PDB file of C-alpha atoms and ligand atoms in Angstrom:
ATOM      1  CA  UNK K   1    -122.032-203.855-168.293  1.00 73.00           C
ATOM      2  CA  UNK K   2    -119.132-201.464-167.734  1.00 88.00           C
ATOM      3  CA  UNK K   3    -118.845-198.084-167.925  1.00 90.00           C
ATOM      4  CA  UNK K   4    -117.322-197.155-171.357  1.00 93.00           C
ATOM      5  CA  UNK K   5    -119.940-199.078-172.798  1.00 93.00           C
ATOM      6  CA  UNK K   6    -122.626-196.812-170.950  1.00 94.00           C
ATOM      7  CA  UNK K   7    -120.614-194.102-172.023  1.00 94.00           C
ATOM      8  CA  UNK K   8    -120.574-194.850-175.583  1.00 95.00           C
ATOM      9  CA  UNK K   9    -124.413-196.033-175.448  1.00 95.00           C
ATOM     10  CA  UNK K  10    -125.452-192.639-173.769  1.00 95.00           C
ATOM     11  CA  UNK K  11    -123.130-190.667-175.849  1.00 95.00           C
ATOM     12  CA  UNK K  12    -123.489-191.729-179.546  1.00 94.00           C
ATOM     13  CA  UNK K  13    -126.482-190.740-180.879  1.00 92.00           C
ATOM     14  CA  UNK K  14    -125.812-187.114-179.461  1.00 92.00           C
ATOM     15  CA  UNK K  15    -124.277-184.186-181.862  1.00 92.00           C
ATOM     16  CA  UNK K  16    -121.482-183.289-179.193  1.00 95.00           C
ATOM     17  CA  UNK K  17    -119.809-185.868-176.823  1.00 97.00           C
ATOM     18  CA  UNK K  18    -118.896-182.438-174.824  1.00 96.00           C
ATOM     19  CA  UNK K  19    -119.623-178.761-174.836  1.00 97.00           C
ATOM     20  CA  UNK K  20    -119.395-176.785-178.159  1.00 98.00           C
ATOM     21  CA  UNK K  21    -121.028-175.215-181.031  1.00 98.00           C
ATOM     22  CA  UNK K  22    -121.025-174.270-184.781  1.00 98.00           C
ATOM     23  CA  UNK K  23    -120.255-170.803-183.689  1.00 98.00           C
ATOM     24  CA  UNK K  24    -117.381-171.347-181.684  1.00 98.00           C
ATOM     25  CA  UNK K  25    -115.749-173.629-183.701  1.00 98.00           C
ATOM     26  CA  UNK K  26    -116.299-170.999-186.573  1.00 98.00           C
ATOM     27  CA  UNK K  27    -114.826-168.443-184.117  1.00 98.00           C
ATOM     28  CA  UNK K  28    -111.883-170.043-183.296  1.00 98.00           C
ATOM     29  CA  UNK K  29    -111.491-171.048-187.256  1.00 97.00           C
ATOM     30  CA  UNK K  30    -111.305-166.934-187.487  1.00 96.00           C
ATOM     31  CA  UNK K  31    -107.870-166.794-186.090  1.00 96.00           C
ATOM     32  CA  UNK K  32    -106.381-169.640-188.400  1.00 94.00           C
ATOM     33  CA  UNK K  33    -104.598-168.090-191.676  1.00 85.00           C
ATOM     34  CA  UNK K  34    -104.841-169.760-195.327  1.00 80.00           C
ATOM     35  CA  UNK K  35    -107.484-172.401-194.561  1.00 84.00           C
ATOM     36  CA  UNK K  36    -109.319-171.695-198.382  1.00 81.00           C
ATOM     37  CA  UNK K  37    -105.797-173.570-199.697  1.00 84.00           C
ATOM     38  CA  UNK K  38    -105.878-177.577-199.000  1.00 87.00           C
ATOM     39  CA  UNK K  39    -104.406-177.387-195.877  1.00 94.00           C
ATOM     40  CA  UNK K  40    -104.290-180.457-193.705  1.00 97.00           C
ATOM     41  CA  UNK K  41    -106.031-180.748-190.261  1.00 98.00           C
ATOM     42  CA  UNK K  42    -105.932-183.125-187.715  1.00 98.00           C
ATOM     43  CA  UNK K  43    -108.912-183.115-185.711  1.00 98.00           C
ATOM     44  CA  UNK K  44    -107.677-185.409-181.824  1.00 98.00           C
ATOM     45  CA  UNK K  45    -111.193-186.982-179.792  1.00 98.00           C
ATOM     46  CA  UNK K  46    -112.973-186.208-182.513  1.00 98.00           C
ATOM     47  CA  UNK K  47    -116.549-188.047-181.334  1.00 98.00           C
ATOM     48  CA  UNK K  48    -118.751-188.444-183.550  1.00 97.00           C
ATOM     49  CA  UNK K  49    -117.707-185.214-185.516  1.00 97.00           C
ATOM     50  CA  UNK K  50    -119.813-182.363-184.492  1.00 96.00           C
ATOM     51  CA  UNK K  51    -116.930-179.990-185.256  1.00 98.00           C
ATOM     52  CA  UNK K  52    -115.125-182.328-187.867  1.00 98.00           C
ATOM     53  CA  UNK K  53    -117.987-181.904-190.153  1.00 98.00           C
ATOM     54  CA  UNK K  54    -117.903-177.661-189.018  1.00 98.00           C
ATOM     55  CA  UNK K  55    -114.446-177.894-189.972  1.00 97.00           C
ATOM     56  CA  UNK K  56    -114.849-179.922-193.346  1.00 97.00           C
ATOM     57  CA  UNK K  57    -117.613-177.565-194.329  1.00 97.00           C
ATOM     58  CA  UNK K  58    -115.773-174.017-193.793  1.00 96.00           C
ATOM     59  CA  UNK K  59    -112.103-174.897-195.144  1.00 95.00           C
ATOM     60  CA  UNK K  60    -110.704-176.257-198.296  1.00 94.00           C
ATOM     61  CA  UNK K  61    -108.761-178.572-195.630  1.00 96.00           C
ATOM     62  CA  UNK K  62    -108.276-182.463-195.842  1.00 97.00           C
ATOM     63  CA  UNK K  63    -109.159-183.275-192.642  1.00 98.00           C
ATOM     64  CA  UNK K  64    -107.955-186.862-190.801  1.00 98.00           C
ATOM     65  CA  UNK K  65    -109.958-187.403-187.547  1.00 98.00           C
ATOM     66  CA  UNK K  66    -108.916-189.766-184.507  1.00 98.00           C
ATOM     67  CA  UNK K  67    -110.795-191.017-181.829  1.00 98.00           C
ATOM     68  CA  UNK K  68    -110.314-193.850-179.485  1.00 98.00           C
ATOM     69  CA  UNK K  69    -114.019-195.326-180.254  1.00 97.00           C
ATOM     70  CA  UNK K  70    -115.334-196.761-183.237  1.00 97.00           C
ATOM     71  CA  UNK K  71    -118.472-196.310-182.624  1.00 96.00           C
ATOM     72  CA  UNK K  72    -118.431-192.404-182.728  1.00 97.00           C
ATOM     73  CA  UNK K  73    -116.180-192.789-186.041  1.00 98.00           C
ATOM     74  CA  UNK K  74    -118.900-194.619-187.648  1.00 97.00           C
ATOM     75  CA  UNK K  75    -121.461-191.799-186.575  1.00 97.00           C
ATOM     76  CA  UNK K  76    -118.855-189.035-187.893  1.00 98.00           C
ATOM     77  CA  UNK K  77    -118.392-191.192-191.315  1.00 98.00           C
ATOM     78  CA  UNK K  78    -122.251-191.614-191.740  1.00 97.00           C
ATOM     79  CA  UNK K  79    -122.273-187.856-191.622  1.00 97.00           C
ATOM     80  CA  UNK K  80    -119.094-187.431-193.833  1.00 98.00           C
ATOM     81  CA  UNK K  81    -121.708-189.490-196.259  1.00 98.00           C
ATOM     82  CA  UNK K  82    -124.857-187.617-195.448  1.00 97.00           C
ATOM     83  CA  UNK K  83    -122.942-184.394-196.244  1.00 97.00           C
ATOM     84  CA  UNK K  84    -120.999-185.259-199.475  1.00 97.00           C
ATOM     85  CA  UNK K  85    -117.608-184.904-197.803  1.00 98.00           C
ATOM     86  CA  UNK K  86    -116.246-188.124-197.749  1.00 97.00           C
ATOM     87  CA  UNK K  87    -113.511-187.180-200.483  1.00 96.00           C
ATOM     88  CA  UNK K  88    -111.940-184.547-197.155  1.00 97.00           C
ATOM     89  CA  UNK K  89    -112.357-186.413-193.985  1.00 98.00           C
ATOM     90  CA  UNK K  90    -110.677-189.505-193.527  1.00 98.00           C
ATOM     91  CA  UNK K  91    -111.489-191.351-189.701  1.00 98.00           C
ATOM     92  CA  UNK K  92    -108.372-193.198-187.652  1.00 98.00           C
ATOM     93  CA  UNK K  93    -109.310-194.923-184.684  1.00 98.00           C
ATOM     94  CA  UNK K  94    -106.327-194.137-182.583  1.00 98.00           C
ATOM     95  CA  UNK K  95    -105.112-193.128-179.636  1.00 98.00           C
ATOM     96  CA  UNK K  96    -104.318-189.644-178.430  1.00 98.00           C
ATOM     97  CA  UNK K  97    -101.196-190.178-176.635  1.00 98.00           C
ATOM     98  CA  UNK K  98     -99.973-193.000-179.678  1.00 97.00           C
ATOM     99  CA  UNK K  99    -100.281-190.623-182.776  1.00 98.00           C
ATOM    100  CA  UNK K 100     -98.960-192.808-185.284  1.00 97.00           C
ATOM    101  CA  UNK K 101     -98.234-190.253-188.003  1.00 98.00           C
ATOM    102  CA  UNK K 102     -95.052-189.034-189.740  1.00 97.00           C
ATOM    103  CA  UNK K 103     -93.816-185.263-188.097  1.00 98.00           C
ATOM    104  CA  UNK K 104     -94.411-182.091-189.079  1.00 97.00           C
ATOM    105  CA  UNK K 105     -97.415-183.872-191.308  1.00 96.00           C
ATOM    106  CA  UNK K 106    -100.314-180.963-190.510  1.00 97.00           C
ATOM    107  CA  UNK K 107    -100.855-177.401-190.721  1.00 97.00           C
ATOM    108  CA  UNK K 108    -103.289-176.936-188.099  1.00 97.00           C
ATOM    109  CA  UNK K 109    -104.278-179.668-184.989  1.00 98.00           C
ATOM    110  CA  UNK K 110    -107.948-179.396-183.604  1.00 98.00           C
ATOM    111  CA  UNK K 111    -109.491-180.534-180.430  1.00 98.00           C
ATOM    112  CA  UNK K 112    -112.236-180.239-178.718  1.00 98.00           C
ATOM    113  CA  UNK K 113    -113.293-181.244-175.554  1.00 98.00           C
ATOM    114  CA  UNK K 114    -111.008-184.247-175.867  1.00 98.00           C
ATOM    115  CA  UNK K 115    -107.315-183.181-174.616  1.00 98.00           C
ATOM    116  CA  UNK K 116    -107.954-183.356-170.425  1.00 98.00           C
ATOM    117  CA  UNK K 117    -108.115-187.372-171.172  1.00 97.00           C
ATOM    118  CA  UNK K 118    -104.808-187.443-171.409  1.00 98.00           C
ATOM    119  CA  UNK K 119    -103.674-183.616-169.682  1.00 98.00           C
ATOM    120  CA  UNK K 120    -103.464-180.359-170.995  1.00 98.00           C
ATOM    121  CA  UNK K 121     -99.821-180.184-170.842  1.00 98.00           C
ATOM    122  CA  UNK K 122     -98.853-183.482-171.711  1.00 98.00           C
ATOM    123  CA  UNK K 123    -101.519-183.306-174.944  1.00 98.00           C
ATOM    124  CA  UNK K 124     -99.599-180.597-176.076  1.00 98.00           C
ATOM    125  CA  UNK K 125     -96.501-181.437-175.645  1.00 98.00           C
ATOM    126  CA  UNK K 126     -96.952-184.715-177.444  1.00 98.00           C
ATOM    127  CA  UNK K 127     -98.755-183.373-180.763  1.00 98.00           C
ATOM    128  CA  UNK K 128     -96.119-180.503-181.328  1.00 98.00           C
ATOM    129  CA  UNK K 129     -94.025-183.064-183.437  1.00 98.00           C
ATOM    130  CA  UNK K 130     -96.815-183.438-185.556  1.00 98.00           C
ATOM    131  CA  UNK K 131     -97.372-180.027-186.599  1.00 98.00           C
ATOM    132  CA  UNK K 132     -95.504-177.855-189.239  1.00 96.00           C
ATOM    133  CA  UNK K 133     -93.704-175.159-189.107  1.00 93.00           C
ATOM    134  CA  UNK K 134     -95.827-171.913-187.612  1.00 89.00           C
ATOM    135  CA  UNK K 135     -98.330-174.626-187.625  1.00 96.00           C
ATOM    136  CA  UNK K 136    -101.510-173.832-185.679  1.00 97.00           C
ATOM    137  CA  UNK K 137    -103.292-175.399-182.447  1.00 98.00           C
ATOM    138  CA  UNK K 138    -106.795-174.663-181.663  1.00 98.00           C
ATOM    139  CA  UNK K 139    -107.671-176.714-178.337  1.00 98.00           C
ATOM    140  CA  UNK K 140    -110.533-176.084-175.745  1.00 98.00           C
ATOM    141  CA  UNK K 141    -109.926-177.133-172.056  1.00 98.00           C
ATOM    142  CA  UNK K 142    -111.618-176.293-168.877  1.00 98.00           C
ATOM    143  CA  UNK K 143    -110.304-173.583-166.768  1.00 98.00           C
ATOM    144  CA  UNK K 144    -110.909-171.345-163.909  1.00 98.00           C
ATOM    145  CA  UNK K 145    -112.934-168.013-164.941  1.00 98.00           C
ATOM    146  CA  UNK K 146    -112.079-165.975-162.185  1.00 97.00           C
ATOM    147  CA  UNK K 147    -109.027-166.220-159.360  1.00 96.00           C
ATOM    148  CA  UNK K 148    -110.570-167.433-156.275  1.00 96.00           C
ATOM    149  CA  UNK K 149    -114.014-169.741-156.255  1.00 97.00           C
ATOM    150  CA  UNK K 150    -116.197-171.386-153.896  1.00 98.00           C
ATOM    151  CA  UNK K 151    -115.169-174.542-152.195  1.00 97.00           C
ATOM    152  CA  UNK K 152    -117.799-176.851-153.788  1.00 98.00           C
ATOM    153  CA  UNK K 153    -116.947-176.277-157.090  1.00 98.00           C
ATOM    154  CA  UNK K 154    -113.111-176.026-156.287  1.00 97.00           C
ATOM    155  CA  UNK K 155    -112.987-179.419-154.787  1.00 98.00           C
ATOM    156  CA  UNK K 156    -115.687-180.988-157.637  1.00 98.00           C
ATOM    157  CA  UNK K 157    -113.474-180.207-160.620  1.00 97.00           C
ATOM    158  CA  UNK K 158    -110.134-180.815-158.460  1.00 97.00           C
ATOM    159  CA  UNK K 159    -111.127-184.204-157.950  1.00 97.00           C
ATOM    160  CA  UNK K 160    -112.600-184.801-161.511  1.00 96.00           C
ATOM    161  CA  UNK K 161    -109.751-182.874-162.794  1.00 97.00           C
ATOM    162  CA  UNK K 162    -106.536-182.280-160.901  1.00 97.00           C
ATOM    163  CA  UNK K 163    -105.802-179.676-163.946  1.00 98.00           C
ATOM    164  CA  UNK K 164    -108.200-177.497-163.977  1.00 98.00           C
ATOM    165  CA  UNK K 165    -106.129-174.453-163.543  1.00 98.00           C
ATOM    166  CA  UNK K 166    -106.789-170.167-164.180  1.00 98.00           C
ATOM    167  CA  UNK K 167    -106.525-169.168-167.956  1.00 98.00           C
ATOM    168  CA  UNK K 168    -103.607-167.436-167.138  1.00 98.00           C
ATOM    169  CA  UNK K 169    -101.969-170.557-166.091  1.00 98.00           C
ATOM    170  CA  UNK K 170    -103.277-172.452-169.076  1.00 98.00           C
ATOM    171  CA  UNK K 171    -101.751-169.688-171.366  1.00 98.00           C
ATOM    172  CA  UNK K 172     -98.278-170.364-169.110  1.00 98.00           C
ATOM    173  CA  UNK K 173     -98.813-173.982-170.216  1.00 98.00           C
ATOM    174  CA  UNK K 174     -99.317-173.178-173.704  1.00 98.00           C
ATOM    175  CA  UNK K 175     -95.733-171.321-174.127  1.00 98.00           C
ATOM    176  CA  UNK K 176     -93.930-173.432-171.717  1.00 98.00           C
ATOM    177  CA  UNK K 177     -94.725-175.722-174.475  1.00 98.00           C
ATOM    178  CA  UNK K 178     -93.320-174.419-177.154  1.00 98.00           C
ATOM    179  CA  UNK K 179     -96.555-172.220-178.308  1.00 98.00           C
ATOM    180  CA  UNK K 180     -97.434-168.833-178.168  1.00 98.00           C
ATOM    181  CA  UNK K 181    -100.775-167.880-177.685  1.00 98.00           C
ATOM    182  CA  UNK K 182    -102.720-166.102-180.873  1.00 97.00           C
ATOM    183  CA  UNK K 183    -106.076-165.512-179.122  1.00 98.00           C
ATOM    184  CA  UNK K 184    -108.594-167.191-176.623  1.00 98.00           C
ATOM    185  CA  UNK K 185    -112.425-167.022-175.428  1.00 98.00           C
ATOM    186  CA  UNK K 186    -114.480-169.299-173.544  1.00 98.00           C
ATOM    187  CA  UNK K 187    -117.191-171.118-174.375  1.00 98.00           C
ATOM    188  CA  UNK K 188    -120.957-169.770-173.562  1.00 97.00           C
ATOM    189  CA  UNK K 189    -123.978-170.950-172.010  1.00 97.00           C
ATOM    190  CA  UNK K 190    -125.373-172.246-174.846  1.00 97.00           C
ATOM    191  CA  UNK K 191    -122.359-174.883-175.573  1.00 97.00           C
ATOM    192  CA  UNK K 192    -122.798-176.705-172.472  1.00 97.00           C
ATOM    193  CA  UNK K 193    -126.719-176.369-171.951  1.00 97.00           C
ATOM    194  CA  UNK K 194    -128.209-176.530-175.563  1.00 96.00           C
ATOM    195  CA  UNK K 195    -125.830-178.234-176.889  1.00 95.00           C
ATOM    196  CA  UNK K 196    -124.405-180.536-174.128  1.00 96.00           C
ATOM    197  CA  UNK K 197    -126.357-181.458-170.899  1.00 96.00           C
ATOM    198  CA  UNK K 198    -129.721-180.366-172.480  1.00 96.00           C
ATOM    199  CA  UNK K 199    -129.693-183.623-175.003  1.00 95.00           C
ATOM    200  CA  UNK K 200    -128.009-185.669-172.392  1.00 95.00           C
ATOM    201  CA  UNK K 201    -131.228-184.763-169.566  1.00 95.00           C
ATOM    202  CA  UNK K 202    -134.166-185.431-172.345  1.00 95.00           C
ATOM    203  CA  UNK K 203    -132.711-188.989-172.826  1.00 95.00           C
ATOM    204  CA  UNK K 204    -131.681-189.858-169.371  1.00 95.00           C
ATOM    205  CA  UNK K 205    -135.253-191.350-168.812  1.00 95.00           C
ATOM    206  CA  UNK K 206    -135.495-193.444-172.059  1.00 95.00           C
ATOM    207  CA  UNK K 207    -131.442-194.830-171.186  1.00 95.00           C
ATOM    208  CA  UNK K 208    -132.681-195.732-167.179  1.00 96.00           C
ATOM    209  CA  UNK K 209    -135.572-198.077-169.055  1.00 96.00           C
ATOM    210  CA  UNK K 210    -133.739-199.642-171.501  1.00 95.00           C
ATOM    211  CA  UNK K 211    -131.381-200.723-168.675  1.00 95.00           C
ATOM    212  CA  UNK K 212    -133.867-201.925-166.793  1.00 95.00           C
ATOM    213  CA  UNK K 213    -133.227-199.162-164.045  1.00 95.00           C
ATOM    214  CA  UNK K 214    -130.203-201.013-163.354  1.00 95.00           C
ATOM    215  CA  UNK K 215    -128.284-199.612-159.817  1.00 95.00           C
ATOM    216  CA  UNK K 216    -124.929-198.506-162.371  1.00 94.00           C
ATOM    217  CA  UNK K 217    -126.917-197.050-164.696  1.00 95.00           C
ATOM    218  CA  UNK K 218    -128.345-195.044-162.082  1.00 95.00           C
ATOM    219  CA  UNK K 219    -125.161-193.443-160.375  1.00 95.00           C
ATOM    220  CA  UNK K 220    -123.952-193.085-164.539  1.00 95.00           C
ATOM    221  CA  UNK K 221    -127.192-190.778-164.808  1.00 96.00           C
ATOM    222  CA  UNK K 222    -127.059-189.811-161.464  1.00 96.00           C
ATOM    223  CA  UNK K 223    -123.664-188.400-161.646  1.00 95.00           C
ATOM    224  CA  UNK K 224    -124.244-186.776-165.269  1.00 95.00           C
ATOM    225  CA  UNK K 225    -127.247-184.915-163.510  1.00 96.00           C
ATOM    226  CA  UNK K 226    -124.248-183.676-160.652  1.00 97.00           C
ATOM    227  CA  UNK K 227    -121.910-182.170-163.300  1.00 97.00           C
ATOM    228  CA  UNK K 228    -124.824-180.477-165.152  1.00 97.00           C
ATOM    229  CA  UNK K 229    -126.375-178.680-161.316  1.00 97.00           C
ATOM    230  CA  UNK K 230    -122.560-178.072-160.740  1.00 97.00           C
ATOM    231  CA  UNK K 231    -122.060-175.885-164.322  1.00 98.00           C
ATOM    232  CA  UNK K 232    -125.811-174.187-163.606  1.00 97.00           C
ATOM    233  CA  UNK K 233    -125.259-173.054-160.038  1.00 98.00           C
ATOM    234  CA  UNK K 234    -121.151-172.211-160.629  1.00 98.00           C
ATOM    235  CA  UNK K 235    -120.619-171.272-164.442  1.00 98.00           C
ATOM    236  CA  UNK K 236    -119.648-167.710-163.635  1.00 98.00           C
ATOM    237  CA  UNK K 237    -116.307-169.502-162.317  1.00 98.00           C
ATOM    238  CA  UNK K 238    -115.455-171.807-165.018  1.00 98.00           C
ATOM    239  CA  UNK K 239    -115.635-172.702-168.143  1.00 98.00           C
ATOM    240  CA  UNK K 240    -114.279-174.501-171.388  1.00 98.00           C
ATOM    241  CA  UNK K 241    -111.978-172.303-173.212  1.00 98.00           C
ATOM    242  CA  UNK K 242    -111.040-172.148-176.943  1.00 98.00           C
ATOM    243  CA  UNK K 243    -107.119-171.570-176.835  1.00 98.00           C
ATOM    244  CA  UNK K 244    -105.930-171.425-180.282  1.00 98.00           C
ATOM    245  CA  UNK K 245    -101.938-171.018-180.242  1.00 98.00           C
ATOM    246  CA  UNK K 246     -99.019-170.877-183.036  1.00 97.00           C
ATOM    247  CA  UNK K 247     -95.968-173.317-182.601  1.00 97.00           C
ATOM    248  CA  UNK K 248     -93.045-171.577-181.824  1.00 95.00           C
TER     249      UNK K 248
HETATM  250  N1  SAH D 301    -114.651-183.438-180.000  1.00 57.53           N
HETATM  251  C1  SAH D 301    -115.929-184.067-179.721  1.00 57.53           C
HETATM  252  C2  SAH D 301    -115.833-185.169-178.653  1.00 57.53           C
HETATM  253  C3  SAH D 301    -115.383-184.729-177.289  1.00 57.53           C
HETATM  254  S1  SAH D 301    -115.537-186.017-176.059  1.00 57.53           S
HETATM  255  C4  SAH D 301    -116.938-183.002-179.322  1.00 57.53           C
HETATM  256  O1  SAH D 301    -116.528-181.907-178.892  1.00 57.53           O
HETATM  257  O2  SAH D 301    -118.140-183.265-179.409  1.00 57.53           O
HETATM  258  C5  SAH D 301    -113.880-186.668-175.973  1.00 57.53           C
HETATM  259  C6  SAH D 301    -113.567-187.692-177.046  1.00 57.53           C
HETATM  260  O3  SAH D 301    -112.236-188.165-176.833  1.00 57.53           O
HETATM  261  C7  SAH D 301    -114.451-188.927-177.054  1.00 57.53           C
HETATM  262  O4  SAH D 301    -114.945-189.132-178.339  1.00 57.53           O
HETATM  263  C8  SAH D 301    -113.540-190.064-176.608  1.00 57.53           C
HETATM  264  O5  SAH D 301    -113.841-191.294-177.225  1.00 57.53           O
HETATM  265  C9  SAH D 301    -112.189-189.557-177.041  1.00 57.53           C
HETATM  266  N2  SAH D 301    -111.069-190.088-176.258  1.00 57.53           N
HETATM  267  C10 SAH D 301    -110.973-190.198-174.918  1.00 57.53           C
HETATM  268  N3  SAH D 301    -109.775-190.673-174.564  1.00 57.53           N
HETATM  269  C11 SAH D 301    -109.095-190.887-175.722  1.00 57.53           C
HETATM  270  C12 SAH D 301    -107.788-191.374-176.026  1.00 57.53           C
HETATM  271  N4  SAH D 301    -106.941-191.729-175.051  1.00 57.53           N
HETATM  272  N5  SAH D 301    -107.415-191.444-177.313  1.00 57.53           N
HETATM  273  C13 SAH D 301    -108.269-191.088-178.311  1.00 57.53           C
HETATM  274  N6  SAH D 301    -109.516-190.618-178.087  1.00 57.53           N
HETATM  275  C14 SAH D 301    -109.921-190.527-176.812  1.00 57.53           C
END
């Protein structure tokens, strides 16, 4: 079995593929204009639509989401169904760095947790296009809390994630490509504990049996368990953070 299959098998049933909640999604809606008039999102690494169905819920928007997996689509659509809203969310599998869409086609481009797949800069340099005049992005990405941090942690996230840079920088980013910033917070506790690593922990057990306790399946759990004693012993140094930004 490889890993994107353990991936998608561990992942799918779970609200959130990565950290998040209601509330922050809500707050970061706060700083996007005109959303009660049908507006037109496009919401990148979707999952299986924890915030699509936030999104769907709190605008007037028609909202197209993309993900690479079709599994997590068909979780997003079942809830789409479950929550009357199949008339404003429409589900592309597609991939992040191949948009296939006409330019300038949405008012505001979501994503959340999704972007570093393919890098923070080159994500949003590649979905500008896509977005309409004064068009909105609203994008969370891991980033440095604080100037300086311990070693550990520095080389952990380095290694996972050679961008993981200081907000500042990410704000740099942001206008270097052709944004500028409207407002940005990170995300709390609660978004990657609760909501995140919390679920993922109460069914690690039930996932090692069903594989049979198979060695892969171990190190997949095994390093899941890492990441989640990394964010608990070093979270006052980083964090996701919300960045929502207006195209310039
Ligand atoms: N936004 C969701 C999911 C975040 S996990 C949430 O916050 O809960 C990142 C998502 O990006 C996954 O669903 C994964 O399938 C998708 N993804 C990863 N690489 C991708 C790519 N190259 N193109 C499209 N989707 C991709």
């Amino acid at each position: 079995m490889d890993l994107l299959e353990l991936i998608i098998e561990y992942h799918k049933d779970n609200e959130r593929q990565g950290p998040g909640s209601q509330e922050a999604t809500l707050k970061a809606l706060g700083y996007i204009p005109y959303l009660d008039e049908p507006t037109k999102i496009l919401d990148i690494g979707c999952g299986t639509g924890g915030q699509t169905i936030t999104l769907a819920k709190n605008t007037a928007a028609q909202i197209t989401a993309v993900d690479m997996l079709p599994q997590f689509l068909e979780k997003l659509m079942k809830k789409a169904r479950e929550n009357n809203l199949l008339d404003r969310i429409t589900a592309k599998e597609m991939l992040m760095d191949n948009l296939v869409f006409e330019e300038s086609s949405f008012d505001v481009i979501w994503s959340e947790g999704a972007i570093y797949n393919i890098g923070f800069e080159k994500g949003l340099s590649l979905w500008r296009k896509y977005l309409e005049d004064n068009g909105v992005i609203a994008v969370s990405e891991i980033s440095w809390l604080t100037d300086t941090r311990p070693e550990e942690i520095e080389k952990y996230w380095v290694n996972a994630y050679p961008e993981i840079d200081t907000v500042e920088n990410k704000l740099s980013v942001i206008e270097k490509c052709g944004y500028s910033s409207v407002a940005h917070f990170a995300l709390d506790y609660e978004c990657w504990i609760d909501n995140y690593y919390q679920p993922l922990m109460e069914n690690a057990e039930a996932f090692l049996k069903r594989y049979d306790y198979a060695d892969e399946v171990k190190e997949f759990i095994e390093q899941g368990k890492i990441e989640a004693d990394m964010y608990n012993r070093y979270k006052d140094y980083y964090s996701y953070v919300f960045y929502i930004a207006k195209k310039e």
